[in-house]
Coordinates of C-alpha atoms in Angstrom, one line a residue:
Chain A
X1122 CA 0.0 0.0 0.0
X1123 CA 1.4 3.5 -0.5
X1124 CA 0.1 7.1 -0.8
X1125 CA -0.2 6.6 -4.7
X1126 CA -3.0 9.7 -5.7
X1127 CA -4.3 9.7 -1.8
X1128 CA -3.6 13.3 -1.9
X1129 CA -3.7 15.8 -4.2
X1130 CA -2.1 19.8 -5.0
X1131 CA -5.3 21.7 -4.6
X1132 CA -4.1 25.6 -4.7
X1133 CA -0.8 27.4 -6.6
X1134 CA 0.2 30.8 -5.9
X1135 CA 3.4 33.1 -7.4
X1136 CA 4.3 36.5 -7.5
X1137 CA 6.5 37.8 -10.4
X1138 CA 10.2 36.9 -10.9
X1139 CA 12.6 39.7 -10.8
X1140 CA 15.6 41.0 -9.8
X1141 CA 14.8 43.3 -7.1
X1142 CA 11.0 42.5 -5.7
X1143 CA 11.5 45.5 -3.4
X1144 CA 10.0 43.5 -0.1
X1145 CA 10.7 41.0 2.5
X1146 CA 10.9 37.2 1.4
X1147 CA 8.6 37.2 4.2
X1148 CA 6.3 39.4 2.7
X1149 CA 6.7 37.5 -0.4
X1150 CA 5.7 34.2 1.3
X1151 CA 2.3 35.6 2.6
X1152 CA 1.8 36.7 -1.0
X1153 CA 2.1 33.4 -2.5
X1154 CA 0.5 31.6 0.2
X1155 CA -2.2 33.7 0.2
X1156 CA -2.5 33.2 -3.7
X1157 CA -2.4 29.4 -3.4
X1158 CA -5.0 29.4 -1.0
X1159 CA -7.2 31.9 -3.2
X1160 CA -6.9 29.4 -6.0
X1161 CA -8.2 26.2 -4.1
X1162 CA -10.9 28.3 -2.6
X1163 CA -9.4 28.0 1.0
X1164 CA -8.6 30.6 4.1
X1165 CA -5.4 31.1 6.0
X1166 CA -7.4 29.5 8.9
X1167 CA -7.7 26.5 7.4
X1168 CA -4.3 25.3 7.5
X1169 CA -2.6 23.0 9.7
X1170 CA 0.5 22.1 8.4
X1171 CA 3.8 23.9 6.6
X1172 CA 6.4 22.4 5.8
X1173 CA 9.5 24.0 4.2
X1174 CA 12.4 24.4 3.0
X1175 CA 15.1 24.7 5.2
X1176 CA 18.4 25.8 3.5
X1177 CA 19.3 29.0 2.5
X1178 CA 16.0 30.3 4.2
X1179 CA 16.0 33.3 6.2
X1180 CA 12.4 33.0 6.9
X1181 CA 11.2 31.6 10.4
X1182 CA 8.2 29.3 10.4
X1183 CA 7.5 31.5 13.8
X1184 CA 7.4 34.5 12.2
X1185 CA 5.0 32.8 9.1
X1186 CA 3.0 31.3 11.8
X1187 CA 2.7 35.4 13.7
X1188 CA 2.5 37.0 10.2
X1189 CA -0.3 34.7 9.0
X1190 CA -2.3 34.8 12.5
X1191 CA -2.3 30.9 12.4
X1192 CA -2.7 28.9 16.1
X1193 CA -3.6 25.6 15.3
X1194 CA -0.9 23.8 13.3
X1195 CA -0.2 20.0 13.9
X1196 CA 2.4 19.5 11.4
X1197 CA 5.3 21.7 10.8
X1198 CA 9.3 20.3 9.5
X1199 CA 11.6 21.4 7.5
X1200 CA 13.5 19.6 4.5
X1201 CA 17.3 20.0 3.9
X1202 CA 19.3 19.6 1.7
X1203 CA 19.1 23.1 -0.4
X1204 CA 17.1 22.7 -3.9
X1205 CA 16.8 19.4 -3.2
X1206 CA 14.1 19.5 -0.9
X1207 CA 11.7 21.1 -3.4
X1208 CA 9.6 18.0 -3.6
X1209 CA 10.6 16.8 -0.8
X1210 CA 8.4 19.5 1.0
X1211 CA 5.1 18.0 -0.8
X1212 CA 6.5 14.2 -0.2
X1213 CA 5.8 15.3 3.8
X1214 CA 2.8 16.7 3.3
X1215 CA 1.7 14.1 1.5
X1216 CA 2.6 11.3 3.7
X1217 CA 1.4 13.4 6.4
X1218 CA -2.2 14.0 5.2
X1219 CA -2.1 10.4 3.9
X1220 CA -1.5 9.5 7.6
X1221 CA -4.3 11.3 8.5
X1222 CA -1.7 13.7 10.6
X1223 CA -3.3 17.1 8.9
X1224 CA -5.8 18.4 6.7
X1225 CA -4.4 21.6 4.5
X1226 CA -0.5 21.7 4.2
X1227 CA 1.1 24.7 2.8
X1228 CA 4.8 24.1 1.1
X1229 CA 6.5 27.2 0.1
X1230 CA 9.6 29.1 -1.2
X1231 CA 10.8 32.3 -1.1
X1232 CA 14.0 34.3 -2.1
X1233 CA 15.5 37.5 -2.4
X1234 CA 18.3 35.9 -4.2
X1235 CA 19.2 38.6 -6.4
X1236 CA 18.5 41.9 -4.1
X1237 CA 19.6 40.5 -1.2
X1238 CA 22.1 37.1 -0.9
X1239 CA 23.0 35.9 -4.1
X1240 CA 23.9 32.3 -3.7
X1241 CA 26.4 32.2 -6.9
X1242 CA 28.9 34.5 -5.4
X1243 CA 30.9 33.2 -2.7
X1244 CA 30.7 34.3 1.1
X1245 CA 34.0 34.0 2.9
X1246 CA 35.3 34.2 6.3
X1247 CA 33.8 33.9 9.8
X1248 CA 35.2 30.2 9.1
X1249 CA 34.1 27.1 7.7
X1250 CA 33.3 23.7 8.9
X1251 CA 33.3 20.2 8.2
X1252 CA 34.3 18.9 4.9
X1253 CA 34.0 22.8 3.2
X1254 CA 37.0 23.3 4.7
X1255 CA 38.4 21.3 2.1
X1256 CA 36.7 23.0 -0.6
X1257 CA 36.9 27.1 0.5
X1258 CA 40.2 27.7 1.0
X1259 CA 41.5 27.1 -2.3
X1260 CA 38.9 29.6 -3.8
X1261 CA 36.8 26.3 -4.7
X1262 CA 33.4 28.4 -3.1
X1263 CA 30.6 28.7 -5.2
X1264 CA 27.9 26.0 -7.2
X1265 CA 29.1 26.5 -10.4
X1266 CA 32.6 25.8 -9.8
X1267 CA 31.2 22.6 -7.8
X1268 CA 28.7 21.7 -10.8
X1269 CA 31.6 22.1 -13.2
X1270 CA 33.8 19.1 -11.9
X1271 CA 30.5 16.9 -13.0
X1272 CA 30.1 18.8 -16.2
X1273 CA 33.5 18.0 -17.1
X1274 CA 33.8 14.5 -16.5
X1275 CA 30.5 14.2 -18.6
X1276 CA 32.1 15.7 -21.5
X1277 CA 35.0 12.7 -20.9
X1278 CA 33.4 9.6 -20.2
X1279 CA 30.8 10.2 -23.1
X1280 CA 32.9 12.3 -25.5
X1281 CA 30.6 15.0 -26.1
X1282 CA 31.8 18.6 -26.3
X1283 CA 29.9 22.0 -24.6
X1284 CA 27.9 22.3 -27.4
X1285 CA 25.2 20.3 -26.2
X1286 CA 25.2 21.8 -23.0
X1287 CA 24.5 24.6 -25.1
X1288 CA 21.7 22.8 -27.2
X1289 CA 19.7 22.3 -24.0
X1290 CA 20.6 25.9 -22.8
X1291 CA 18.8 27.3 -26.6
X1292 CA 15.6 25.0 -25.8
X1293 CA 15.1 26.0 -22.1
X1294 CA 15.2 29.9 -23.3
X1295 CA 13.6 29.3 -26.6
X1296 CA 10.4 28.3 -24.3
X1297 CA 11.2 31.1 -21.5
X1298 CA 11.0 33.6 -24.7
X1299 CA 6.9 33.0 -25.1
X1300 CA 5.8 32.9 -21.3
X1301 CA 5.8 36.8 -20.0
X1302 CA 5.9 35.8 -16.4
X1303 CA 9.9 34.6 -17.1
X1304 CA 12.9 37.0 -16.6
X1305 CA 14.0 36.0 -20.1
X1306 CA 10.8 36.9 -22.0
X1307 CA 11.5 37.8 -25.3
X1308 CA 15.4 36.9 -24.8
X1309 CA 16.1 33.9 -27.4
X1310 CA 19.1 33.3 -27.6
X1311 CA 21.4 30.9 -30.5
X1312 CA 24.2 28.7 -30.7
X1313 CA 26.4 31.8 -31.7
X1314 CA 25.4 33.5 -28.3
X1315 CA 25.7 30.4 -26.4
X1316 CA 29.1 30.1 -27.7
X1317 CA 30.7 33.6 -28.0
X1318 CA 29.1 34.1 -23.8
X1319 CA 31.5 34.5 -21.8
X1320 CA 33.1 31.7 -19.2
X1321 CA 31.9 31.2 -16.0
X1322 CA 34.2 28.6 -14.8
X1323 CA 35.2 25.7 -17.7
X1324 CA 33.5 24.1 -19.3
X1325 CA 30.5 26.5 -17.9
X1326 CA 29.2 29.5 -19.7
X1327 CA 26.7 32.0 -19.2
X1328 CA 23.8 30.3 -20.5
X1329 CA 24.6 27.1 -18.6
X1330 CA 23.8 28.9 -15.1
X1331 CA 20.2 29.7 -13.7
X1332 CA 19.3 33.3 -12.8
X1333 CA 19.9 34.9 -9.5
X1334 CA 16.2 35.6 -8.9
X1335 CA 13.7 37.4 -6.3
X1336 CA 10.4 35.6 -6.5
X1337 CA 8.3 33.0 -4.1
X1338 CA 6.0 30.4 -4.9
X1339 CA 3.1 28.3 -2.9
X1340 CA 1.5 25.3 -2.8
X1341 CA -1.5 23.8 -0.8
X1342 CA -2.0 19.8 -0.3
X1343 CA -5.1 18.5 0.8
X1344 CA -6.8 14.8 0.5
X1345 CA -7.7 14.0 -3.0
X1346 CA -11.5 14.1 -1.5
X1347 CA -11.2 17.2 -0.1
X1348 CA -9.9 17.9 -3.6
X1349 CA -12.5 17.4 -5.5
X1350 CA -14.4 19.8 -3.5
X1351 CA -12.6 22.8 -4.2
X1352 CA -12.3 25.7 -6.4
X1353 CA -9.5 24.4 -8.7
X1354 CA -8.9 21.4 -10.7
X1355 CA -7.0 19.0 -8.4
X1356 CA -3.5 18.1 -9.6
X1357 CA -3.3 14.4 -7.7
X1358 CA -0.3 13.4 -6.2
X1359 CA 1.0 10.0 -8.1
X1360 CA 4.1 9.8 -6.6
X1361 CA 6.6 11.7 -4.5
X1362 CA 10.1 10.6 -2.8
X1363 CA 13.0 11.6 -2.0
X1364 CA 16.5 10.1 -2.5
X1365 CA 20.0 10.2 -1.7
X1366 CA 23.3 8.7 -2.9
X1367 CA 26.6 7.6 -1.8
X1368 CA 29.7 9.5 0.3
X1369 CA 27.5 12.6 -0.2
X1370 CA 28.6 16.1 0.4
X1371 CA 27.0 19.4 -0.8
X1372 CA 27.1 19.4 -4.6
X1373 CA 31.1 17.7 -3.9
X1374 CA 30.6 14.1 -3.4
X1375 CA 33.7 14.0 -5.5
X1376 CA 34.4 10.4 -3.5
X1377 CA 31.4 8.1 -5.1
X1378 CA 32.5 5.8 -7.8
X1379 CA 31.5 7.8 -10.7
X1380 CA 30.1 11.9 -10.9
X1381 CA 28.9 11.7 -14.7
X1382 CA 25.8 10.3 -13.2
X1383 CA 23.0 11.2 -10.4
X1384 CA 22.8 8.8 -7.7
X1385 CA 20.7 10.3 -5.8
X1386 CA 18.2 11.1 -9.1
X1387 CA 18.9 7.6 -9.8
X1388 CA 17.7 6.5 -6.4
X1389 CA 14.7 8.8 -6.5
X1390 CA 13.4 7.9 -9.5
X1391 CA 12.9 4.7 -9.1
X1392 CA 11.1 5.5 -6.0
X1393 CA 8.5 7.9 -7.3
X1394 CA 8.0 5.4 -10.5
X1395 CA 7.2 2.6 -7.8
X1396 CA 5.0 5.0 -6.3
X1397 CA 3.1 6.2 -8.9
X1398 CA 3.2 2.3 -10.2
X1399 CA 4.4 4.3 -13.8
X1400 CA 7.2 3.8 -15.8
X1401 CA 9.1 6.5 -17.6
X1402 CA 7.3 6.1 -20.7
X1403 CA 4.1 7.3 -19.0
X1404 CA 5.3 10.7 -18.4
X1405 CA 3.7 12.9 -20.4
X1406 CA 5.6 16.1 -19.5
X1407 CA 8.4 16.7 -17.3
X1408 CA 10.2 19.6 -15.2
X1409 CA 13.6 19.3 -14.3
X1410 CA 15.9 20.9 -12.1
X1411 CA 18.1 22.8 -14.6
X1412 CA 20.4 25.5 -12.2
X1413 CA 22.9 23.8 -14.7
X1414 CA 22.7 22.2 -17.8
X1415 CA 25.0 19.5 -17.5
X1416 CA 22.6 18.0 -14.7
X1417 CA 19.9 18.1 -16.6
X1418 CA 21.2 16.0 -19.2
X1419 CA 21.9 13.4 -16.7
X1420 CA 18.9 14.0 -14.8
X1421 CA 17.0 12.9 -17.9
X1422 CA 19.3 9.7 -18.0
X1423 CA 18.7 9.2 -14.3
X1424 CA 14.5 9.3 -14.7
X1425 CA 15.1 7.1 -17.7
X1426 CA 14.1 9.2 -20.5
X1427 CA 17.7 8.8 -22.4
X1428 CA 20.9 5.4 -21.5
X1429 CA 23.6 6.9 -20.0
X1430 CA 26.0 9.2 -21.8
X1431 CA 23.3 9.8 -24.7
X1432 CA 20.9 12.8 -23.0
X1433 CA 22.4 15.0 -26.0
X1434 CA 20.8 12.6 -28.9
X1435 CA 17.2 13.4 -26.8
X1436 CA 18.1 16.9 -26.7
X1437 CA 18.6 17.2 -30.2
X1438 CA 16.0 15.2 -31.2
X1439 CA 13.0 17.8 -31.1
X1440 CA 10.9 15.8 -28.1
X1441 CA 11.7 17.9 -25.7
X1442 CA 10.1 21.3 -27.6
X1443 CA 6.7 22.3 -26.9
X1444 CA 5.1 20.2 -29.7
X1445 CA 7.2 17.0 -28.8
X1446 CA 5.8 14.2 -26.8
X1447 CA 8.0 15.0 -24.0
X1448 CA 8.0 19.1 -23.2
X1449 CA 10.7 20.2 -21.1
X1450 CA 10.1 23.1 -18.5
X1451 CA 7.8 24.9 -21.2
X1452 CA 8.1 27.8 -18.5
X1453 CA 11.2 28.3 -19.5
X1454 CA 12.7 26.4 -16.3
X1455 CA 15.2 27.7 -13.5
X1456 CA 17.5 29.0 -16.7
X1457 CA 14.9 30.9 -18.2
X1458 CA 11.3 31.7 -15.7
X1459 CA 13.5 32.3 -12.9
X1460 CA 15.6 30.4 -9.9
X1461 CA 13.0 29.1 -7.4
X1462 CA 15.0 26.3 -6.3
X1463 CA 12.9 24.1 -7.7
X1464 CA 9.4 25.3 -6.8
X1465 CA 8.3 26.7 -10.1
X1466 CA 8.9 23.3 -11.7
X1467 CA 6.1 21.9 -9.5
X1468 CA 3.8 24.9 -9.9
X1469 CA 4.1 24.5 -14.1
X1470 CA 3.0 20.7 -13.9
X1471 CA 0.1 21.9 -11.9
X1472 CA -0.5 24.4 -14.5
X1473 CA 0.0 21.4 -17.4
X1474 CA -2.5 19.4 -15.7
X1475 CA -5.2 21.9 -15.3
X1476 CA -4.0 23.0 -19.2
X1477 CA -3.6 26.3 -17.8
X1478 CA 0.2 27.5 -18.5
X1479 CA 1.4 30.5 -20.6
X1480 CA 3.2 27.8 -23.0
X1481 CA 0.3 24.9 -23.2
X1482 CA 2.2 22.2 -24.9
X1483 CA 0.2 20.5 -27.6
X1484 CA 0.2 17.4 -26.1
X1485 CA -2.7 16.3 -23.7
X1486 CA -1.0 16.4 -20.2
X1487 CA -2.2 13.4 -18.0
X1488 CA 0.9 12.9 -15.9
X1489 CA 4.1 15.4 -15.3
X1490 CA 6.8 15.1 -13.8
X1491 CA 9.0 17.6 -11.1
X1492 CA 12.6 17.1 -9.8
X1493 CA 14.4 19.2 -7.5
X1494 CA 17.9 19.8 -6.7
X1495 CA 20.8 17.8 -8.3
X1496 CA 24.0 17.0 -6.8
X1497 CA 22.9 17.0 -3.4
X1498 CA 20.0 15.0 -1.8
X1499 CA 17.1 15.5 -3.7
X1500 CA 13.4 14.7 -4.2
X1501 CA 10.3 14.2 -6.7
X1502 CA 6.7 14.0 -7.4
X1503 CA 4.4 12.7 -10.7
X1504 CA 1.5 14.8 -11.0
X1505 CA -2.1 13.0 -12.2
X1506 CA -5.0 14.7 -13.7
X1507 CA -7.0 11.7 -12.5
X1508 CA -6.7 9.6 -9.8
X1509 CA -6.1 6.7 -11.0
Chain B
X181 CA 48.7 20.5 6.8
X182 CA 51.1 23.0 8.6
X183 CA 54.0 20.2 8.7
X184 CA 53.8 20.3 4.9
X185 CA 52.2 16.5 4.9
X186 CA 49.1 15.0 3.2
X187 CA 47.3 13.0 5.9
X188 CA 44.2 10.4 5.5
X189 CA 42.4 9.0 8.6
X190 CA 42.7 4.8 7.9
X191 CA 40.3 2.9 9.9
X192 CA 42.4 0.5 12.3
X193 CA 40.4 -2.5 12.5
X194 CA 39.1 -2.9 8.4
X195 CA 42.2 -0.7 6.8
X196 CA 39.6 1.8 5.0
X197 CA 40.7 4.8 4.0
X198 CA 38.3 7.9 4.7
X199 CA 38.1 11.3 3.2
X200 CA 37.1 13.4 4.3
X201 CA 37.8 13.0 7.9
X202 CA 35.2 11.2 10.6
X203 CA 34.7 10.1 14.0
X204 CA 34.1 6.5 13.0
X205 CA 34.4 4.4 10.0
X206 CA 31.6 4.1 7.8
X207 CA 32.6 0.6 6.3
X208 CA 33.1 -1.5 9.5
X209 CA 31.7 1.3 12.1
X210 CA 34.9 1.1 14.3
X211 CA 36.0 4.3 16.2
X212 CA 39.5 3.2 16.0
X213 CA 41.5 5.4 13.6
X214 CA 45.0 5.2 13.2
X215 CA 47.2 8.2 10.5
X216 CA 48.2 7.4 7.4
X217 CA 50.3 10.1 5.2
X218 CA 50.4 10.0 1.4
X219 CA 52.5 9.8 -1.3
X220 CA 51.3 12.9 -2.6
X221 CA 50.9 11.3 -6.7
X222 CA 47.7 11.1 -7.6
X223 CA 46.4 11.9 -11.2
X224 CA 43.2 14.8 -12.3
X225 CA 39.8 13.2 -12.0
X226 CA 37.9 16.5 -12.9
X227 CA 39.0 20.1 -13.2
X228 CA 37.7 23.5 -13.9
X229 CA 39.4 26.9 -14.9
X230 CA 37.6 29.5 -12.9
X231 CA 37.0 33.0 -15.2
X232 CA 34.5 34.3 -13.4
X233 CA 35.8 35.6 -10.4
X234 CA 33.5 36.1 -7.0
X235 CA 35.7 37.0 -4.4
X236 CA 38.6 39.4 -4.1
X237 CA 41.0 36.9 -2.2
X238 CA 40.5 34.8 -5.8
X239 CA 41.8 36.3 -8.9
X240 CA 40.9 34.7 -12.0
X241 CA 41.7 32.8 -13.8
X242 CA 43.2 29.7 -11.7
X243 CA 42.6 25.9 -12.4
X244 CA 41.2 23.7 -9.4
X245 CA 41.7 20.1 -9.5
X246 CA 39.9 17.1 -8.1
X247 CA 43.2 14.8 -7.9
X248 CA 42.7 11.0 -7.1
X249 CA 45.6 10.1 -5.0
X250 CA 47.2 6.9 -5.2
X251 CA 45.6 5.8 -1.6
X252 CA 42.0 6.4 -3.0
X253 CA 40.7 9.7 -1.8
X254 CA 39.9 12.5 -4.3
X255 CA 41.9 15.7 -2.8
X256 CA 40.6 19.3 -4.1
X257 CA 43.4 22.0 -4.5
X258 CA 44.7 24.5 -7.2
X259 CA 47.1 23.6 -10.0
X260 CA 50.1 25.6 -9.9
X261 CA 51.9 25.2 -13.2
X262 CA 54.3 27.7 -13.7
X263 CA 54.9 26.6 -17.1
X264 CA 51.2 27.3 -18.1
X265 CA 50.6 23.8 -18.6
X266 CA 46.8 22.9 -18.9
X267 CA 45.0 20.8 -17.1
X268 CA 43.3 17.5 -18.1
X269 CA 41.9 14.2 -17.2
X270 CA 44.4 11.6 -16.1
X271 CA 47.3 14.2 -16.2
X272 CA 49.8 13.1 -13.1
X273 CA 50.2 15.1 -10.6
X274 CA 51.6 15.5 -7.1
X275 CA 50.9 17.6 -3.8
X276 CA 53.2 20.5 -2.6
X277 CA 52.1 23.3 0.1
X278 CA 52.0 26.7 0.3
X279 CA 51.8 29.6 2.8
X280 CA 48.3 31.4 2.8
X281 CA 49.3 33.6 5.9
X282 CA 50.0 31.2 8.2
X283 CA 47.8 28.4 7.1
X284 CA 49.6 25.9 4.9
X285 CA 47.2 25.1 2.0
X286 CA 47.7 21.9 -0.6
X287 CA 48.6 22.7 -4.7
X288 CA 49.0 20.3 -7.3
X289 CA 52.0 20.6 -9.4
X290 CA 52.5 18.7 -12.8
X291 CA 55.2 16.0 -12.2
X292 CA 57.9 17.9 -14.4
X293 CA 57.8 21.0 -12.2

């Protein structure tokens, strides 16, 4: 017995992506929680449960809890693990309403990641612990520079070159450039930009890093009967897990056996496939964590939509456009919509269920899928427009 | 570090090397730990060149290297290669130490330098 569909995504809620929102992330919060209960029909009463995540976050559930006058919450955790804990955040609530442990569970995100701490420059002194120590002192400080280390041996052990890095980078933009909620509206870009852009940190360019970005988004889970009573289609909960790896560190685990592949994606994929009782090919649209490009291409290969070392050929192949039987992040994803560590992904499958979304793909959506952060511990959930 | 050696923690009842350091080892779950130092080869697993630079105690460009030495463990540090050699996959290397005010910090060198 599992949770399969037991519970279902019943509100979403977002305020605009951009690079200085010109308010609290607090203040952002309510705004999206606020918004997500609006859309399932619901009041800020009614929920008793938030869970969050935890990294990176300067927002106290205590100060959520004051702000949003609630008393009566029974389940409250947070989820670790940075970007990774997207899903994870609706994997609790949806074990805990499953359990019976709460009724209305708000999951939430919100950053001021360009105005206020940008997480792609480094922060150095007052110390570091544990195994960063190994990594900061030799100017080794900031994801990108840790994310290039798997990009590289990618490019090895398969023998493909940056250009298809850059391939997926055009697609991601190409479908940010017709949705007006995404920073890079209207900002296509080509191979010729994607080449001539300027290093990062080898073999990563411009194009292949997300977008410092102010935003927040919001989701409610209830009971897929509750559900069915409220304002908004319900976007059933298939499948959600959460995953982890070997010998991990933060976005380092330089020690496992091999880094031109996802363990923990691996690991969580065939959970929320065993889950949702669904194999790859019954994903009809999918929304993967892309701060980088290089782990999206093995993020495909790890959910089993490309073998090992050929993500490229899929990339190239058209399927992943918005007329191709498998979109990919027709928002325009964390390289294009904006960086909401993960969050957004899960708000567009909603939006592909209900057949709601700026970039409708042409195909009918019956199941999507969202992943969250790669390279550390990580999480997922398969969205159902029935539940079956 | 400061005595200019390359130390690994090796688990004294099952011989397993771990890196980075902890209380206990993770293979057999013994506390015993006895000091092992290395040989200092190892050859590049990974690398990046750093151009983008985010902090002003890290001018660009500068090459870091994820080194697997000849005991096992993967070892981050810079390559210093005064002779502007680039960096690549499987390239042999071995660990020197230098003085970052007071701190002695690992490099990688190429074996001819």
């Amino acid at each position: 017995m599992t949770f399969r569909n037991k519970t279902a995504i019943a509100g979403i809620g977002e305020t605009e992506f951009s690079k200085n929102s010109g308010r609290s992330t607090l203040h952002m919060a309510c705004e999206a929680i606020l918004a997500a209960l609006a859309d399932a029909g619901l009041q800020p009463n009614d929920i008793d449960g938030i869970i969050k995540m935890s990294a990176n976050d300067d927002i106290q559930e205590i100060d959520l809890l004051r702000s949003l006058g609630l008393s009566n919450l029974r389940v409250f955790h947070d989820v670790p693990h940075g970007g990774g804990a997207a899903c994870g955040t609706v994997t609790g609530a949806a074990r805990a309403i499953a359990a019976g442990a709460a009724d209305v569970i708000v999951c939430f995100r919100s950053l001021n990641e360009r105005s206020e701490r940008r997480f792609g420059y480094s922060k150095v002194g007052g110390g570091v612990g544990g195994y960063m120590a190994y990594n900061i002192p030799m100017g080794f400080v900031t994801p990108a520079q840790w994310v290039a280390m798997f990009g590289q041996r990618y490019l090895h052990d398969f023998g493909w070159t940056t250009e298809e890095f850059g391939h997926l980078a055009i697609l991601i933009r190409k479908h940010a450039s017709t949705n007006p909620h995404a920073m890079m509206y209207n900002r296509e870009i080509d191979m010729e930009d994607y080449l001539n852009a300027r290093w990062i940190t080898e073999p990563l360019r411009l194009f292949d890093c997300t977008l410092d970005t102010d935003g927040a988004c919001a989701v409610v889970v209830v009971s897929a009967e509750k559900a069915k009573q409220l304002k908004s289609q319900p976007a059933y909960i298939a499948g959600a897990a959460q995953g982890t790896g070997s010998r991990t560190q933060m976005m380092t685990s330089y020690q496992r056996p091999s880094i031109s592949t996802l363990e923990e994606a691996t690991a969580t994929a065939n959970e929320v496939y065993r889950i949702a009782e669904l194999d790859p090919s019954r994903i009809d649209q999918a929304n993967l964590y892309d701060h980088f490009t290089p782990m999206v291409l093995m993020t495909l290969e790890s959910y089993g939509f490309a073998p090992r070392g050929k993500a490229p050929d899929l990339v190239r192949s058209g399927r992943l456009g918005l007329d191709g039987d498998l979109p990919l992040n027709p928002h325009g994803g964390h390289l294009g919509d904006g960086y909401l560590h993960g969050f957004s992904h899960i708000l567009e499958g909603v939006r592909q269920i209900r057949g709601t979304a700026n970039n409708q793909v042409k195909r009918s959506v019956k199941t999507t899928l969202a992943t969250s952060g790669t390279g550390v511990p990580t999480s997922a959930i398969i969205l159902s427009s029935e539940a079956y | 570090m400061n005595e200019g050696r390359l130390t690994f923690q090796k688990c004294a009842s099952c011989g397993t090397i771990r890196y980075p350091v902890g209380p206990l080892c993770p293979n057999c779950h013994k506390f015993e730990t006895e000091w092992v130092t290395s040989s200092g080869r190892g050859t590049v697993f990974s690398f990046t060149v750093v151009r983008h630079q985010t902090h002003p105690a890290f001018p660009v460009p500068y090459t870091i290297l994820v080194v697997e030495m000849d005991e096992g463990p993967r070892v981050v540090a810079r390559l210093e290669a005064p002779d502007g050699t680039p960096a690549r996959i499987g390239m042999a290397v071995r660990v020197d130490f230098e003085d970052a005010g007071g701190q002695m910090l690992p490099v990688f060198r190429t074996l001819s330098a």
